[in-house]
Amino acid sequence: MTEPTETKPVRHLLGLSGGKDSSALAIYMRDKVPEMEYFFADTGAELPETLEYIDLLEDYLGKPIVRLNAGRSFEHYLKLNGNFLPTNRTRWCTPELKIRPFEDYVGNDKAITYVAIRADESHRKGYLSTKPNISAKYPFIEDDKRIEDIEEMLETASVGKPKYYEWRGRSGCYFCFFQRKVEWVRLAERHPDLFKKAQEFEEYHRKEGRTQTWSQGEYLSDLLARREEIISEAEERDQLDQAHPSKRLIKSLRTMDDSDPGCLRNDSLTSYSFLIE
Ligand code: SF4
């Protein structure tokens, strides 16, 4: 870690998650803060679509996106954590794979981090940190930028959305325990190798006599056996959402359900004082 110096300028940092909001913020801020440093905390378990998209953004931004954790696999962190799978309740992954690498990267430097919370989701708190040398800015909230503005920014920049949005609603690890059951089914279709790998982690756990599963309440093999039922339930729900979009929004605001908790956007991470994504 570097020691702070009197003369060292404040650093401006923008973390990319591989999701649409942080990507749009990078595009939005590119010419406003030319000294911006971009980074991406690679969990070692990212989807190929996410990695492709980060490369695409790097070209657009015309600057390197620093890869934190470069060269470290998810298995490295799993071993460090006693081979316990991360789950919603034992969620060591976000602090270890996202927060700590970021805080190490900042060190003791004074820094401003730019947070991609939109004006239409300003109820979110997200990732909070205790480091006094880091403060946060919320350009989308300050400038009243909403989902439709974000989508327009991505289209205008000809970057578009990451391809995984065709089948999944969030960035992050392929095995993220926040993903919906139908997203697991789609993972099995799109990336059978990754689904199999996730199953292997789960099987290892089971053999060790542990009961945690990636998806709430059932093993991935059982989930996949219910494929048709899960798809039909998801289609039914989508139809209901389209017929009653306002009800869906209210439910989402109340429960912080599966609309997009994201890795650093989830309000269960309350022991930190600012948010990257
Ligand atoms: S994407 Fe999901 S599994 Fe990966 S670090 Fe974030 S919360 Fe954990």
CSV table of C-alpha atoms and ligand atoms in Angstrom, one decimal:
chain,number,residue,atom,x,y,z
A,1,MET,CA,0.0,0.0,0.0
A,2,THR,CA,1.2,3.5,-0.7
A,3,GLU,CA,1.5,6.2,1.9
A,4,PRO,CA,-0.5,9.4,1.3
A,5,THR,CA,1.6,12.5,0.3
A,6,GLU,CA,0.7,16.2,0.6
A,7,THR,CA,1.0,16.6,-3.2
A,8,LYS,CA,-0.6,13.5,-4.5
A,9,PRO,CA,-3.8,14.4,-6.4
A,10,VAL,CA,-7.1,12.9,-5.5
A,11,ARG,CA,-7.8,9.8,-7.5
A,12,HIS,CA,-11.0,9.4,-9.5
A,13,LEU,CA,-12.1,5.8,-9.8
A,14,LEU,CA,-14.9,4.0,-11.6
A,15,GLY,CA,-15.5,0.3,-11.1
A,16,LEU,CA,-16.9,-1.7,-14.0
A,17,SER,CA,-19.0,-4.7,-13.1
A,18,GLY,CA,-19.7,-5.8,-16.7
A,19,GLY,CA,-23.3,-4.6,-16.2
A,20,LYS,CA,-25.1,-1.9,-18.1
A,21,ASP,CA,-25.2,0.8,-15.4
A,22,SER,CA,-21.5,1.0,-14.5
A,23,SER,CA,-20.7,0.7,-18.3
A,24,ALA,CA,-23.0,3.6,-19.1
A,25,LEU,CA,-21.5,5.6,-16.3
A,26,ALA,CA,-18.0,5.0,-17.7
A,27,ILE,CA,-19.3,6.3,-21.1
A,28,TYR,CA,-21.0,9.2,-19.4
A,29,MET,CA,-17.9,10.3,-17.4
A,30,ARG,CA,-15.3,9.6,-20.1
A,31,ASP,CA,-14.9,13.2,-21.2
A,32,LYS,CA,-16.1,14.8,-18.0
A,33,VAL,CA,-13.2,13.4,-15.8
A,34,PRO,CA,-10.3,12.6,-18.2
A,35,GLU,CA,-8.1,11.4,-15.3
A,36,MET,CA,-10.6,8.7,-14.4
A,37,GLU,CA,-9.1,5.3,-13.5
A,38,TYR,CA,-11.3,2.4,-14.6
A,39,PHE,CA,-11.1,-1.0,-12.9
A,40,PHE,CA,-12.8,-4.4,-13.0
A,41,ALA,CA,-12.6,-6.8,-10.1
A,42,ASP,CA,-12.5,-10.1,-11.9
A,43,THR,CA,-13.9,-12.9,-9.6
A,44,GLY,CA,-12.2,-15.6,-11.7
A,45,ALA,CA,-15.7,-17.0,-12.4
A,46,GLU,CA,-16.9,-14.4,-14.8
A,47,LEU,CA,-19.1,-15.2,-17.8
A,48,PRO,CA,-17.2,-15.1,-21.2
A,49,GLU,CA,-19.8,-12.5,-22.3
A,50,THR,CA,-18.7,-10.2,-19.4
A,51,LEU,CA,-15.0,-10.5,-20.3
A,52,GLU,CA,-15.7,-9.8,-23.9
A,53,TYR,CA,-17.8,-6.7,-23.0
A,54,ILE,CA,-15.0,-5.4,-20.7
A,55,ASP,CA,-12.6,-5.6,-23.7
A,56,LEU,CA,-15.1,-3.8,-25.8
A,57,LEU,CA,-15.5,-1.0,-23.3
A,58,GLU,CA,-11.8,-0.7,-22.9
A,59,ASP,CA,-11.6,0.1,-26.7
A,60,TYR,CA,-14.4,2.6,-26.4
A,61,LEU,CA,-12.8,4.4,-23.4
A,62,GLY,CA,-9.4,4.4,-25.0
A,63,LYS,CA,-7.8,3.7,-21.6
A,64,PRO,CA,-6.8,0.5,-19.8
A,65,ILE,CA,-9.3,-1.0,-17.5
A,66,VAL,CA,-7.2,-2.3,-14.6
A,67,ARG,CA,-8.1,-6.0,-13.8
A,68,LEU,CA,-8.0,-6.5,-10.1
A,69,ASN,CA,-7.3,-10.1,-8.9
A,70,ALA,CA,-5.7,-10.8,-12.3
A,71,GLY,CA,-4.5,-14.4,-12.7
A,72,ARG,CA,-6.3,-15.6,-9.5
A,73,SER,CA,-9.0,-18.2,-10.0
A,74,PHE,CA,-12.1,-18.5,-7.9
A,75,GLU,CA,-10.7,-21.8,-6.6
A,76,HIS,CA,-7.9,-19.9,-5.0
A,77,TYR,CA,-10.4,-17.9,-2.9
A,78,LEU,CA,-12.5,-20.9,-2.2
A,79,LYS,CA,-9.5,-22.7,-0.6
A,80,LEU,CA,-8.7,-19.6,1.5
A,81,ASN,CA,-12.3,-19.8,2.8
A,82,GLY,CA,-12.1,-23.5,3.9
A,83,ASN,CA,-13.7,-24.7,0.7
A,84,PHE,CA,-17.1,-23.4,1.9
A,85,LEU,CA,-19.3,-22.3,-1.0
A,86,PRO,CA,-20.4,-18.7,-0.7
A,87,THR,CA,-24.1,-18.3,-0.2
A,88,ASN,CA,-26.5,-15.5,0.6
A,89,ARG,CA,-25.9,-16.2,4.3
A,90,THR,CA,-22.2,-16.9,4.3
A,91,ARG,CA,-21.3,-14.4,1.7
A,92,TRP,CA,-17.5,-14.2,1.8
A,93,CYS,CA,-17.3,-13.7,-1.9
A,94,THR,CA,-18.1,-10.1,-2.3
A,95,PRO,CA,-15.8,-8.8,0.4
A,96,GLU,CA,-12.9,-11.1,-0.8
A,97,LEU,CA,-13.3,-10.8,-4.5
A,98,LYS,CA,-14.6,-7.3,-4.9
A,99,ILE,CA,-14.3,-5.1,-1.8
A,100,ARG,CA,-10.9,-6.0,-0.5
A,101,PRO,CA,-9.1,-5.9,-3.9
A,102,PHE,CA,-10.6,-2.5,-4.5
A,103,GLU,CA,-9.6,-1.1,-1.1
A,104,ASP,CA,-6.0,-2.5,-1.6
A,105,TYR,CA,-5.9,-0.9,-5.0
A,106,VAL,CA,-6.8,2.5,-3.4
A,107,GLY,CA,-4.5,2.1,-0.5
A,108,ASN,CA,-4.3,5.3,1.6
A,109,ASP,CA,-4.8,7.6,-1.3
A,110,LYS,CA,-7.6,10.1,-1.2
A,111,ALA,CA,-10.1,8.9,-3.8
A,112,ILE,CA,-13.5,9.6,-5.2
A,113,THR,CA,-15.4,6.6,-6.4
A,114,TYR,CA,-18.2,7.1,-9.0
A,115,VAL,CA,-21.2,5.1,-8.3
A,116,ALA,CA,-23.7,3.9,-10.9
A,117,ILE,CA,-26.9,4.1,-8.9
A,118,ARG,CA,-29.6,5.6,-11.2
A,119,ALA,CA,-32.0,8.3,-10.2
A,120,ASP,CA,-34.9,5.8,-10.6
A,121,GLU,CA,-33.3,3.4,-8.0
A,122,SER,CA,-32.0,5.9,-5.5
A,123,HIS,CA,-33.6,3.9,-2.7
A,124,ARG,CA,-30.7,1.5,-3.0
A,125,LYS,CA,-27.9,1.7,-0.5
A,126,GLY,CA,-25.5,-1.0,-1.7
A,127,TYR,CA,-21.9,-1.5,-0.8
A,128,LEU,CA,-20.8,0.6,2.1
A,129,SER,CA,-17.1,1.1,3.2
A,130,THR,CA,-15.5,2.4,6.4
A,131,LYS,CA,-12.3,3.9,4.7
A,132,PRO,CA,-12.2,7.6,5.4
A,133,ASN,CA,-10.0,8.4,2.5
A,134,ILE,CA,-12.7,7.3,0.0
A,135,SER,CA,-15.7,9.3,-0.8
A,136,ALA,CA,-18.5,8.7,-3.3
A,137,LYS,CA,-20.2,10.6,-6.1
A,138,TYR,CA,-23.5,9.6,-7.7
A,139,PRO,CA,-23.6,11.3,-11.1
A,140,PHE,CA,-26.7,9.6,-12.3
A,141,ILE,CA,-28.7,10.6,-9.3
A,142,GLU,CA,-27.2,14.2,-9.4
A,143,ASP,CA,-28.1,14.5,-13.1
A,144,ASP,CA,-31.5,12.6,-12.9
A,145,LYS,CA,-30.4,9.9,-15.3
A,146,ARG,CA,-32.8,7.0,-15.4
A,147,ILE,CA,-33.0,3.6,-17.0
A,148,GLU,CA,-34.1,5.0,-20.4
A,149,ASP,CA,-31.1,7.4,-20.4
A,150,ILE,CA,-28.7,4.6,-19.6
A,151,GLU,CA,-30.0,2.5,-22.5
A,152,GLU,CA,-29.7,5.5,-24.8
A,153,MET,CA,-26.1,6.1,-23.7
A,154,LEU,CA,-25.1,2.6,-24.5
A,155,GLU,CA,-26.8,2.7,-27.9
A,156,THR,CA,-25.4,6.1,-28.9
A,157,ALA,CA,-21.9,4.8,-28.0
A,158,SER,CA,-22.6,1.8,-30.2
A,159,VAL,CA,-21.5,-0.4,-27.3
A,160,GLY,CA,-25.0,-1.9,-26.6
A,161,LYS,CA,-25.7,-4.2,-23.7
A,162,PRO,CA,-23.6,-7.2,-22.7
A,163,LYS,CA,-24.8,-10.3,-24.6
A,164,TYR,CA,-25.6,-12.2,-21.3
A,165,TYR,CA,-28.7,-9.9,-21.0
A,166,GLU,CA,-30.3,-12.1,-23.7
A,167,TRP,CA,-30.7,-14.8,-21.0
A,168,ARG,CA,-29.7,-13.4,-17.6
A,169,GLY,CA,-30.4,-10.2,-15.7
A,170,ARG,CA,-27.1,-9.4,-14.0
A,171,SER,CA,-23.4,-9.5,-14.2
A,172,GLY,CA,-21.2,-11.5,-11.8
A,173,CYS,CA,-20.1,-15.0,-11.3
A,174,TYR,CA,-21.7,-17.7,-13.4
A,175,PHE,CA,-22.7,-19.5,-10.3
A,176,CYS,CA,-24.0,-16.5,-8.5
A,177,PHE,CA,-26.5,-17.6,-5.8
A,178,PHE,CA,-28.6,-14.5,-6.6
A,179,GLN,CA,-29.6,-15.8,-10.0
A,180,ARG,CA,-33.1,-16.9,-10.6
A,181,LYS,CA,-33.9,-20.6,-11.1
A,182,VAL,CA,-34.7,-19.9,-14.8
A,183,GLU,CA,-31.3,-18.3,-15.2
A,184,TRP,CA,-29.7,-21.5,-14.0
A,185,VAL,CA,-31.7,-23.4,-16.6
A,186,ARG,CA,-30.4,-20.9,-19.2
A,187,LEU,CA,-26.9,-21.2,-18.0
A,188,ALA,CA,-27.1,-25.0,-18.6
A,189,GLU,CA,-28.3,-24.2,-22.2
A,190,ARG,CA,-25.8,-21.5,-23.0
A,191,HIS,CA,-22.7,-22.7,-21.1
A,192,PRO,CA,-23.1,-26.3,-20.2
A,193,ASP,CA,-19.5,-26.5,-19.2
A,194,LEU,CA,-20.0,-23.7,-16.6
A,195,PHE,CA,-23.2,-25.3,-15.3
A,196,LYS,CA,-21.3,-28.6,-14.9
A,197,LYS,CA,-18.5,-26.8,-13.0
A,198,ALA,CA,-21.0,-25.3,-10.7
A,199,GLN,CA,-22.5,-28.7,-10.1
A,200,GLU,CA,-19.1,-30.1,-9.3
A,201,PHE,CA,-18.6,-27.5,-6.6
A,202,GLU,CA,-22.0,-28.4,-5.1
A,203,GLU,CA,-21.2,-32.2,-5.3
A,204,TYR,CA,-17.9,-31.7,-3.5
A,205,HIS,CA,-19.8,-29.8,-0.8
A,206,ARG,CA,-22.4,-32.6,-0.5
A,207,LYS,CA,-19.7,-35.3,-0.2
A,208,GLU,CA,-18.1,-33.2,2.6
A,209,GLY,CA,-21.5,-33.5,4.4
A,210,ARG,CA,-22.5,-29.9,3.9
A,211,THR,CA,-26.0,-29.0,2.9
A,212,GLN,CA,-25.6,-25.6,1.2
A,213,THR,CA,-26.8,-25.4,-2.4
A,214,TRP,CA,-26.2,-22.7,-5.0
A,215,SER,CA,-29.9,-22.2,-5.7
A,216,GLN,CA,-32.2,-21.9,-2.7
A,217,GLY,CA,-33.7,-25.1,-1.6
A,218,GLU,CA,-32.5,-27.6,-4.2
A,219,TYR,CA,-29.4,-29.1,-5.8
A,220,LEU,CA,-28.6,-28.1,-9.4
A,221,SER,CA,-29.3,-31.6,-10.6
A,222,ASP,CA,-32.9,-31.4,-9.1
A,223,LEU,CA,-33.3,-28.0,-10.5
A,224,LEU,CA,-32.4,-29.1,-14.0
A,225,ALA,CA,-34.8,-32.0,-13.7
A,226,ARG,CA,-37.6,-29.4,-13.2
A,227,ARG,CA,-36.5,-27.5,-16.3
A,228,GLU,CA,-39.9,-27.4,-18.1
A,229,GLU,CA,-41.7,-26.4,-14.9
A,230,ILE,CA,-39.2,-23.6,-14.2
A,231,ILE,CA,-39.4,-22.2,-17.7
A,232,SER,CA,-43.2,-22.3,-17.7
A,233,GLU,CA,-43.3,-20.5,-14.3
A,234,ALA,CA,-40.9,-17.8,-15.5
A,235,GLU,CA,-42.9,-17.3,-18.7
A,236,GLU,CA,-46.1,-16.9,-16.7
A,237,ARG,CA,-44.5,-14.4,-14.4
A,238,ASP,CA,-43.1,-12.4,-17.4
A,239,GLN,CA,-46.6,-12.3,-18.9
A,240,LEU,CA,-48.0,-11.0,-15.6
A,241,ASP,CA,-45.2,-8.5,-15.3
A,242,GLN,CA,-46.0,-7.2,-18.8
A,243,ALA,CA,-49.7,-7.0,-18.0
A,244,HIS,CA,-49.1,-5.2,-14.7
A,245,PRO,CA,-45.8,-3.4,-14.9
A,246,SER,CA,-46.6,-1.1,-12.0
A,247,LYS,CA,-47.3,-4.0,-9.6
A,248,ARG,CA,-44.0,-5.5,-10.5
A,249,LEU,CA,-42.2,-2.3,-9.8
A,250,ILE,CA,-43.8,-2.0,-6.4
A,251,LYS,CA,-43.0,-5.6,-5.5
A,252,SER,CA,-39.5,-5.1,-6.5
A,253,LEU,CA,-39.0,-1.9,-4.5
A,254,ARG,CA,-40.5,-3.6,-1.4
A,255,THR,CA,-38.7,-6.8,-1.5
A,256,MET,CA,-35.5,-6.1,-3.3
A,257,ASP,CA,-36.3,-9.4,-5.0
A,258,ASP,CA,-34.6,-10.6,-8.2
A,259,SER,CA,-34.9,-7.4,-10.2
A,260,ASP,CA,-31.1,-6.9,-9.9
A,261,PRO,CA,-29.5,-7.2,-6.5
A,262,GLY,CA,-26.1,-7.4,-8.2
A,263,CYS,CA,-22.9,-8.1,-6.5
A,264,LEU,CA,-22.3,-4.8,-4.8
A,265,ARG,CA,-25.7,-3.4,-5.1
A,266,ASN,CA,-27.3,-5.6,-2.5
A,267,ASP,CA,-28.4,-3.9,0.7
A,268,SER,CA,-27.3,-6.7,2.9
A,269,LEU,CA,-23.7,-5.3,2.5
A,270,THR,CA,-24.2,-2.7,5.1
A,271,SER,CA,-20.9,-2.6,6.9
A,272,TYR,CA,-19.2,-0.5,4.3
A,273,SER,CA,-19.7,3.1,3.5
A,274,PHE,CA,-19.8,3.6,-0.2
A,275,LEU,CA,-20.7,1.7,-3.3
A,276,ILE,CA,-18.7,0.9,-6.4
A,277,GLU,CA,-21.2,-0.4,-8.9
B,1,SF4,S1,-21.5,-12.2,-8.3
B,1,SF4,FE1,-22.6,-13.4,-6.7
B,1,SF4,S2,-21.2,-15.1,-6.3
B,1,SF4,FE2,-20.0,-13.6,-7.4
B,1,SF4,S3,-19.0,-12.4,-5.8
B,1,SF4,FE3,-20.9,-11.3,-6.3
B,1,SF4,S4,-22.5,-12.1,-4.9
B,1,SF4,FE4,-20.7,-13.5,-4.8
